[in-house]
Short mmCIF file of C-alpha atoms in Angstrom, two decimals:
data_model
loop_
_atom_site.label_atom_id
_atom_site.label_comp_id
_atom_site.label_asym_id
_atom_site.label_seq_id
_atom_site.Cartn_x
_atom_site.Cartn_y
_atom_site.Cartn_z
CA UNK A 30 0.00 0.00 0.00
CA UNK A 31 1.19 3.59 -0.45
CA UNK A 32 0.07 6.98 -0.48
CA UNK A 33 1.93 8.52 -3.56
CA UNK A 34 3.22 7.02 -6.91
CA UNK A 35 5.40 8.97 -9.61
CA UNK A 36 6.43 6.80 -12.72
CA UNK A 37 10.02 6.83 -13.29
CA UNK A 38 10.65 8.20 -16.48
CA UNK A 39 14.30 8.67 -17.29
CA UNK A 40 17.05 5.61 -17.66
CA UNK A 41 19.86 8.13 -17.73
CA UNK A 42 19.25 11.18 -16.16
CA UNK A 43 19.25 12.85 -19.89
CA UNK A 44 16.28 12.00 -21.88
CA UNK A 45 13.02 11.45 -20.26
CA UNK A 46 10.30 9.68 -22.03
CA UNK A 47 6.50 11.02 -23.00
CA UNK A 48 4.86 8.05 -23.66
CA UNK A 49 3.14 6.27 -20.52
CA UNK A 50 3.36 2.80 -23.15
CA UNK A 51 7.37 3.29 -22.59
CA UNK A 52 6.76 3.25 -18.34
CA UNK A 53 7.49 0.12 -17.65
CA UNK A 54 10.25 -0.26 -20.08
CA UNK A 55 11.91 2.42 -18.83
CA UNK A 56 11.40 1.64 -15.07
CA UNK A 57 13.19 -1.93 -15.70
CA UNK A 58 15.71 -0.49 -17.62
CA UNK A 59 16.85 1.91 -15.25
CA UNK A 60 15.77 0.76 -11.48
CA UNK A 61 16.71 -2.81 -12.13
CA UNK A 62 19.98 -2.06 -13.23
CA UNK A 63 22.48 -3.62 -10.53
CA UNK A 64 24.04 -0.44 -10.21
CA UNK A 65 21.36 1.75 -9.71
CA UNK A 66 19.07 -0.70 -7.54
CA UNK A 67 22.00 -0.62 -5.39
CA UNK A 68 22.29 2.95 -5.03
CA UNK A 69 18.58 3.38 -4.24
CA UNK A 70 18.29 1.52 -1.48
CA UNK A 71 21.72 2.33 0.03
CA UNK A 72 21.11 6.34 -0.94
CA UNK A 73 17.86 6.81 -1.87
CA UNK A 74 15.54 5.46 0.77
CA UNK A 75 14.65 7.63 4.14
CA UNK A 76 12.10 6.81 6.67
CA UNK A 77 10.96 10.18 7.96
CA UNK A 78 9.76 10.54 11.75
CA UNK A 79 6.67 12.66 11.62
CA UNK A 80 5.24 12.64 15.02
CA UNK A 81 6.22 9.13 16.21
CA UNK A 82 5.08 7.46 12.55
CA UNK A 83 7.50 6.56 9.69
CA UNK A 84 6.89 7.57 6.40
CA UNK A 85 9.11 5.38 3.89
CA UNK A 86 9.94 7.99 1.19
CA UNK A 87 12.29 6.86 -1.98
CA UNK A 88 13.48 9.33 -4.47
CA UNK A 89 12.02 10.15 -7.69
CA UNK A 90 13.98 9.78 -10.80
CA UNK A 91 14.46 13.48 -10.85
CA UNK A 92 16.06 14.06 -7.47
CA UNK A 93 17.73 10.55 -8.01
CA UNK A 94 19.54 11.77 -11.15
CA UNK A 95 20.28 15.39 -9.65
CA UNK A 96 22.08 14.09 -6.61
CA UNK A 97 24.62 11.93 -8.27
CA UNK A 98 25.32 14.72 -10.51
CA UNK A 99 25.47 17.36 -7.78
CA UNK A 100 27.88 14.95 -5.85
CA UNK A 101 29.92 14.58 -8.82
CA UNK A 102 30.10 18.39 -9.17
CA UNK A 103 30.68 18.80 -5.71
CA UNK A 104 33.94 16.53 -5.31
CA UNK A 105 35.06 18.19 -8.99
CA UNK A 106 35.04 21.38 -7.27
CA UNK A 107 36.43 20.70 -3.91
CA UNK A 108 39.26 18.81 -5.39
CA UNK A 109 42.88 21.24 -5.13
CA UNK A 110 42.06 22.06 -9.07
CA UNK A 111 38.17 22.84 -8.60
CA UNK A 112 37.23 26.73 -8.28
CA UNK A 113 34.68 25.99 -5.67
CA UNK A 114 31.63 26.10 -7.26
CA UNK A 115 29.52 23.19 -7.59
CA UNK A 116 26.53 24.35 -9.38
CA UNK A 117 22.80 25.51 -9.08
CA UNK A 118 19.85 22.80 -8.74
CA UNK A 119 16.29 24.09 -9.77
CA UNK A 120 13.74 22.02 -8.74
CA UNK A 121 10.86 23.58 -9.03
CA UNK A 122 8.71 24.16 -5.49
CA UNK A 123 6.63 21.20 -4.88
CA UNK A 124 8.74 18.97 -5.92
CA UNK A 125 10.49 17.20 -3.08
CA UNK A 126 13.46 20.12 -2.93
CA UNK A 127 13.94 19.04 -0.12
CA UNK A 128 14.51 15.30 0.03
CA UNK A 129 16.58 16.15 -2.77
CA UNK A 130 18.86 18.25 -0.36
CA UNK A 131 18.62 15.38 2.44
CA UNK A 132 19.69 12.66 -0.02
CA UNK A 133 22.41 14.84 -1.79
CA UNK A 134 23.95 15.86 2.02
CA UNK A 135 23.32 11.75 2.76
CA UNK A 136 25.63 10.58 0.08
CA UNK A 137 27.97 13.50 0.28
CA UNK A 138 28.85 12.43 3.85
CA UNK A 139 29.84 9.16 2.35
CA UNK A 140 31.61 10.29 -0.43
CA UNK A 141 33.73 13.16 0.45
CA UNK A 142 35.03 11.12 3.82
CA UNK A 143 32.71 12.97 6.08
CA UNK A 144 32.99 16.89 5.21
CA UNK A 145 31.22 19.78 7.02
CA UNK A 146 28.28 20.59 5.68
CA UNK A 147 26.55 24.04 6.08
CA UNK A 148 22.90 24.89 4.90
CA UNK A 149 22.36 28.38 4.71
CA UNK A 150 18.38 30.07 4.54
CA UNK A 151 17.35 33.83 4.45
CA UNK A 152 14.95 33.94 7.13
CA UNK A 153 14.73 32.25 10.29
CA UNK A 154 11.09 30.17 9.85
CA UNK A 155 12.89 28.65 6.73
CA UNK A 156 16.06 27.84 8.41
CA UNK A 157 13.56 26.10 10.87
CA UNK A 158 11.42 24.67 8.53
CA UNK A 159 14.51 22.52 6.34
CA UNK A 160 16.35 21.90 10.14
CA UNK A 161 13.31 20.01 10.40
CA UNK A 162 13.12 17.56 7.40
CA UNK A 163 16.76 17.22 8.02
CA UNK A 164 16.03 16.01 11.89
CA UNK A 165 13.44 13.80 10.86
CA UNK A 166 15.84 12.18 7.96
CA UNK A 167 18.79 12.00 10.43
CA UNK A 168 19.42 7.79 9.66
CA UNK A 169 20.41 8.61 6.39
CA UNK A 170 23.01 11.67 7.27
CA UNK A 171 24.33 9.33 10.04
CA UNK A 172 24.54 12.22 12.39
CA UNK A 173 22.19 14.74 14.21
CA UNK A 174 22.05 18.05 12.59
CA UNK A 175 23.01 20.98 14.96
CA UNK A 176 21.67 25.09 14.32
CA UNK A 177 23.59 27.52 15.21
CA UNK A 178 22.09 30.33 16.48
CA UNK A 179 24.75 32.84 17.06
CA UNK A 180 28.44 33.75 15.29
CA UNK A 181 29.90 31.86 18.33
CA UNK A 182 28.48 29.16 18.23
CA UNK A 183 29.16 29.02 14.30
CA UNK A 184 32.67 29.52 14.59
CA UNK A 185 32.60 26.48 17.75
CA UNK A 186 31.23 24.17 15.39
CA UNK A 187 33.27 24.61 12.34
CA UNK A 188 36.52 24.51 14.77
CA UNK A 189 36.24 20.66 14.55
CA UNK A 190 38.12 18.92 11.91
CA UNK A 191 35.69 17.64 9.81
CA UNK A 192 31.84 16.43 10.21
CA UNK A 193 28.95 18.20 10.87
CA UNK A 194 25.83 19.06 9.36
CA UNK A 195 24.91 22.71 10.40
CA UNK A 196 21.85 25.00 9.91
CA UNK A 197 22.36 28.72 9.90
CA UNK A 198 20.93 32.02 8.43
CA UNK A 199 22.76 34.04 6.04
CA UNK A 200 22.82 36.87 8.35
CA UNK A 201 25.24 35.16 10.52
CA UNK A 202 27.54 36.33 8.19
CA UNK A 203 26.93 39.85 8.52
CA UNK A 204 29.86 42.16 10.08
CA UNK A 205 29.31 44.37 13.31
CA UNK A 206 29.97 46.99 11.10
CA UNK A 207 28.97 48.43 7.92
CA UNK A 208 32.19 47.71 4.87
CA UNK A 209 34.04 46.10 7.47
CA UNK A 210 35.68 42.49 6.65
CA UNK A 211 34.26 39.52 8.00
CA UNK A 212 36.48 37.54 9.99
CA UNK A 213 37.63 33.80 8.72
CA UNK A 214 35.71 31.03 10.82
CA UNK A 215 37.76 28.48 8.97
CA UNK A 216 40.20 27.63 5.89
CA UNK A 217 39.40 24.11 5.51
CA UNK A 218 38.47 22.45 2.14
CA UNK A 219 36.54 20.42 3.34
CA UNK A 220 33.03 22.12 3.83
CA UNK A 221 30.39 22.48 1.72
CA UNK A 222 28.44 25.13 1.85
CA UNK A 223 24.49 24.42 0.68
CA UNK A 224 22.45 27.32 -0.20
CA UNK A 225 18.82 27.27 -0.02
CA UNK A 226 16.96 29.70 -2.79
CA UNK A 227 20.31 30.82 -3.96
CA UNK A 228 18.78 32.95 -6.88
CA UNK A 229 18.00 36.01 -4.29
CA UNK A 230 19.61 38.98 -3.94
CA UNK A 231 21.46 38.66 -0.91
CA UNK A 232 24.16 36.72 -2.94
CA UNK A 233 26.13 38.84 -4.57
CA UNK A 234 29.91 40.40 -4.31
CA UNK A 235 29.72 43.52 -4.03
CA UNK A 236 27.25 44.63 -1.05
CA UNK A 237 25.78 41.44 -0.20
CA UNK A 238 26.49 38.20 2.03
CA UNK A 239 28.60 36.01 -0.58
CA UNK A 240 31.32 38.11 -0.10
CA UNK A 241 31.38 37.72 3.77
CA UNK A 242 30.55 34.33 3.34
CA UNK A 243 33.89 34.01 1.05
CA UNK A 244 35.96 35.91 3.84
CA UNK A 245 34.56 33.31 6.60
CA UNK A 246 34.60 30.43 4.59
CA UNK A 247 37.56 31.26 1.83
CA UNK A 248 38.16 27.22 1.15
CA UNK A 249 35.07 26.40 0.94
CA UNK A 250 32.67 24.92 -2.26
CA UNK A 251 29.42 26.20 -2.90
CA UNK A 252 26.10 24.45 -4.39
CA UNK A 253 22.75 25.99 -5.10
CA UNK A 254 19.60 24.90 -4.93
CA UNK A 255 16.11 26.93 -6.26
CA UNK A 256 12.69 26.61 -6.83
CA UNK A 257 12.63 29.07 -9.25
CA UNK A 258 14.54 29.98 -12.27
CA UNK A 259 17.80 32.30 -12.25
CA UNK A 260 16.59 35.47 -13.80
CA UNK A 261 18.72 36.53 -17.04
CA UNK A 262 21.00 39.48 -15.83
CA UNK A 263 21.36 37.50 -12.83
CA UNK A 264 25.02 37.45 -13.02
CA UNK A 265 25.89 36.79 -9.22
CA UNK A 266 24.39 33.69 -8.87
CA UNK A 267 26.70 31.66 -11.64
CA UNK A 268 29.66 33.41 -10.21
CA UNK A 269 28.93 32.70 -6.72
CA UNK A 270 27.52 29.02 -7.21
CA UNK A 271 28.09 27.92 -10.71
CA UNK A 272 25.91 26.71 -13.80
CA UNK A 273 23.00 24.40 -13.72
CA UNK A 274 23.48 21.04 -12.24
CA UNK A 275 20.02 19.78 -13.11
CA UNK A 276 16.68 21.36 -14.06
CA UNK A 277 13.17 19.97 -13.21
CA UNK A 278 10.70 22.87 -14.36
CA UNK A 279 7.37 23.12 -13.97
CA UNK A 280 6.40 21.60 -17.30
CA UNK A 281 7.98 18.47 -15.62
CA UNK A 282 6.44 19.06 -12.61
CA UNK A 283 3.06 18.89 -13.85
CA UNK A 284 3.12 16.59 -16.06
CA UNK A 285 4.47 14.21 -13.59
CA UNK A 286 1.54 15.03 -10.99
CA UNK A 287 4.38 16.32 -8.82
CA UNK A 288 3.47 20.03 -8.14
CA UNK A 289 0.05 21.25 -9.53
CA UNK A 290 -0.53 23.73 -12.50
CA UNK A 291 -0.78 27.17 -12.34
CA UNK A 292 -3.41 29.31 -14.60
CA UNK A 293 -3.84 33.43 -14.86
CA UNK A 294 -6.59 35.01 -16.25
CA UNK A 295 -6.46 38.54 -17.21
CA UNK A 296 -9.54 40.80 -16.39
CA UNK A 297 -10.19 44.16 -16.79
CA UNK A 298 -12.09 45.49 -13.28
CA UNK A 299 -14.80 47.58 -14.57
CA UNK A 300 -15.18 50.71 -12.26
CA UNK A 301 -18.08 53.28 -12.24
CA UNK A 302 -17.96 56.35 -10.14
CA UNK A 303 -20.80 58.65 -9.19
CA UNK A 304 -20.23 61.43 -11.73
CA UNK A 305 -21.66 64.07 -8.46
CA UNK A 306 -18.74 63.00 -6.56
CA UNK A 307 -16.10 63.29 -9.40
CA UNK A 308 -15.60 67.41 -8.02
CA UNK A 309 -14.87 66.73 -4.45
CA UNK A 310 -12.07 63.98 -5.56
#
């Protein structure tokens, strides 16, 4: 018995098919591989605490593709070569964004020989809101996810050599004063810094956090992840993050029941004033 089905409908990660008649092709062709089968249940397979009951929640193929090529990315970048920059993922919102960051942080841990990891939010109620998928997918990140909630208390958790999983808010990495240099928490490689709506304007060199981030954290590699698309002249963003990892628009979204559609209709408000009070206006 379950509560949600999604068709999986990609064997690569590159083309993705139309045709339901090609399903069940597709689904042997890719699940059953022995690679791939392997992966899913050793990567792709949390059992979320929600209240005392646990929900058994595999990936789609979407997030299951996007996460091997993030972590791919990710190691690419953090290597003594790589520039830092791992990438943006847009996923668009509804679609398990996530899951997709718990699973991506859940094989990173394994891959990378247990790194620091630090998700960064804009506002506090979302900083609480992903700490909290995170803490109820904590088997799968083989550790407890911490928040800091103060600069001390960042800079005492990324004095440890490696490990981690740590929630903060952007704003952390705001100096006492205005122009001033933000002081370096830590020059390790080995932390990855996760960015959650990374599209916004806070993230850009010249006046906003990613250059304070950059001071605290000069070592560090970056990955992005969005629920909406980068805007054109948004030039800060692909410096600060990187190119698209993996896209999963709406079109997608819809059409595979993950997210529901979205329809505008334009009307023209028809207005009629009292011609006696048009003087006193």
């Amino acid at each position: 018995e379950y509560e949600r089905f999604m068709p999986w409908k990609s064997a690569d990660g590159k083309s993705v098919i139309s045709s339901d008649l090609d399903q069940l092709k597709t689904l042997v062709n890719a699940v059953f591989n022995k690679k791939i089968i392997i992966d899913l249940i050793s990567n792709f397979i949390v059992f979320e605490n929600e209240e005392g009951k646990y929900n058994k929640k595999l990936a789609s193929y979407h997030q299951y593709f996007a996460v091997n090529k993030a972590v791919e990315k990710t190691i690419e970048a953090s290597d003594i070569k790589g520039d830092g920059r791992s990438g943006v993922i847009w996923h668009t919102q509804g679609s398990g964004k996530s899951l997709t960051m718990v699973f991506y942080t859940g094989k990173l841990v394994l891959t990378l020989n247990n790194p620091t990891i630090v998700l960064l939010t804009d506002r506090n109620d979302l900083d609480d809101q992903l700490f909290g998928v995170f803490s109820r997918c904590s088997d799968i990140l083989r550790q407890t996810p911490v928040q800091a909630d103060s600069r001390e208390r960042l800079k005492g958790l990324l004095s440890v050599a490696s490990g981690g999983i740590i929630f903060t808010t952007i704003q952390k990495f705001f100096p006492d004063e205005k122009g001033a240099k933000y002081p370096q928490l830590s020059d390790r490689s080995n932390i990855i810094v996760i960015a959650d709506e990374a599209h916004r304007s806070q993230y850009d060199f010249i006046d906003g956090y990613a250059r304070h981030i950059r001071d605290a954290l000069p070592n560090a590699s970056f990955i992005g992840f969005t629920g909406t698309p980068l805007e054109r002249d948004d030039k800060n963003t692909p410096e600060i993050f990187g190119n698209y990892i993996d896209i999963y628009d709406i079109e997608r979204a819809i059409a595979d029941g993950s997210t529901v559609g979205i329809y505008y209709e334009s009307r023209l408000a028809k207005l009629k004033l009292n011609e006696n009070e048009v003087p006193g206006i």
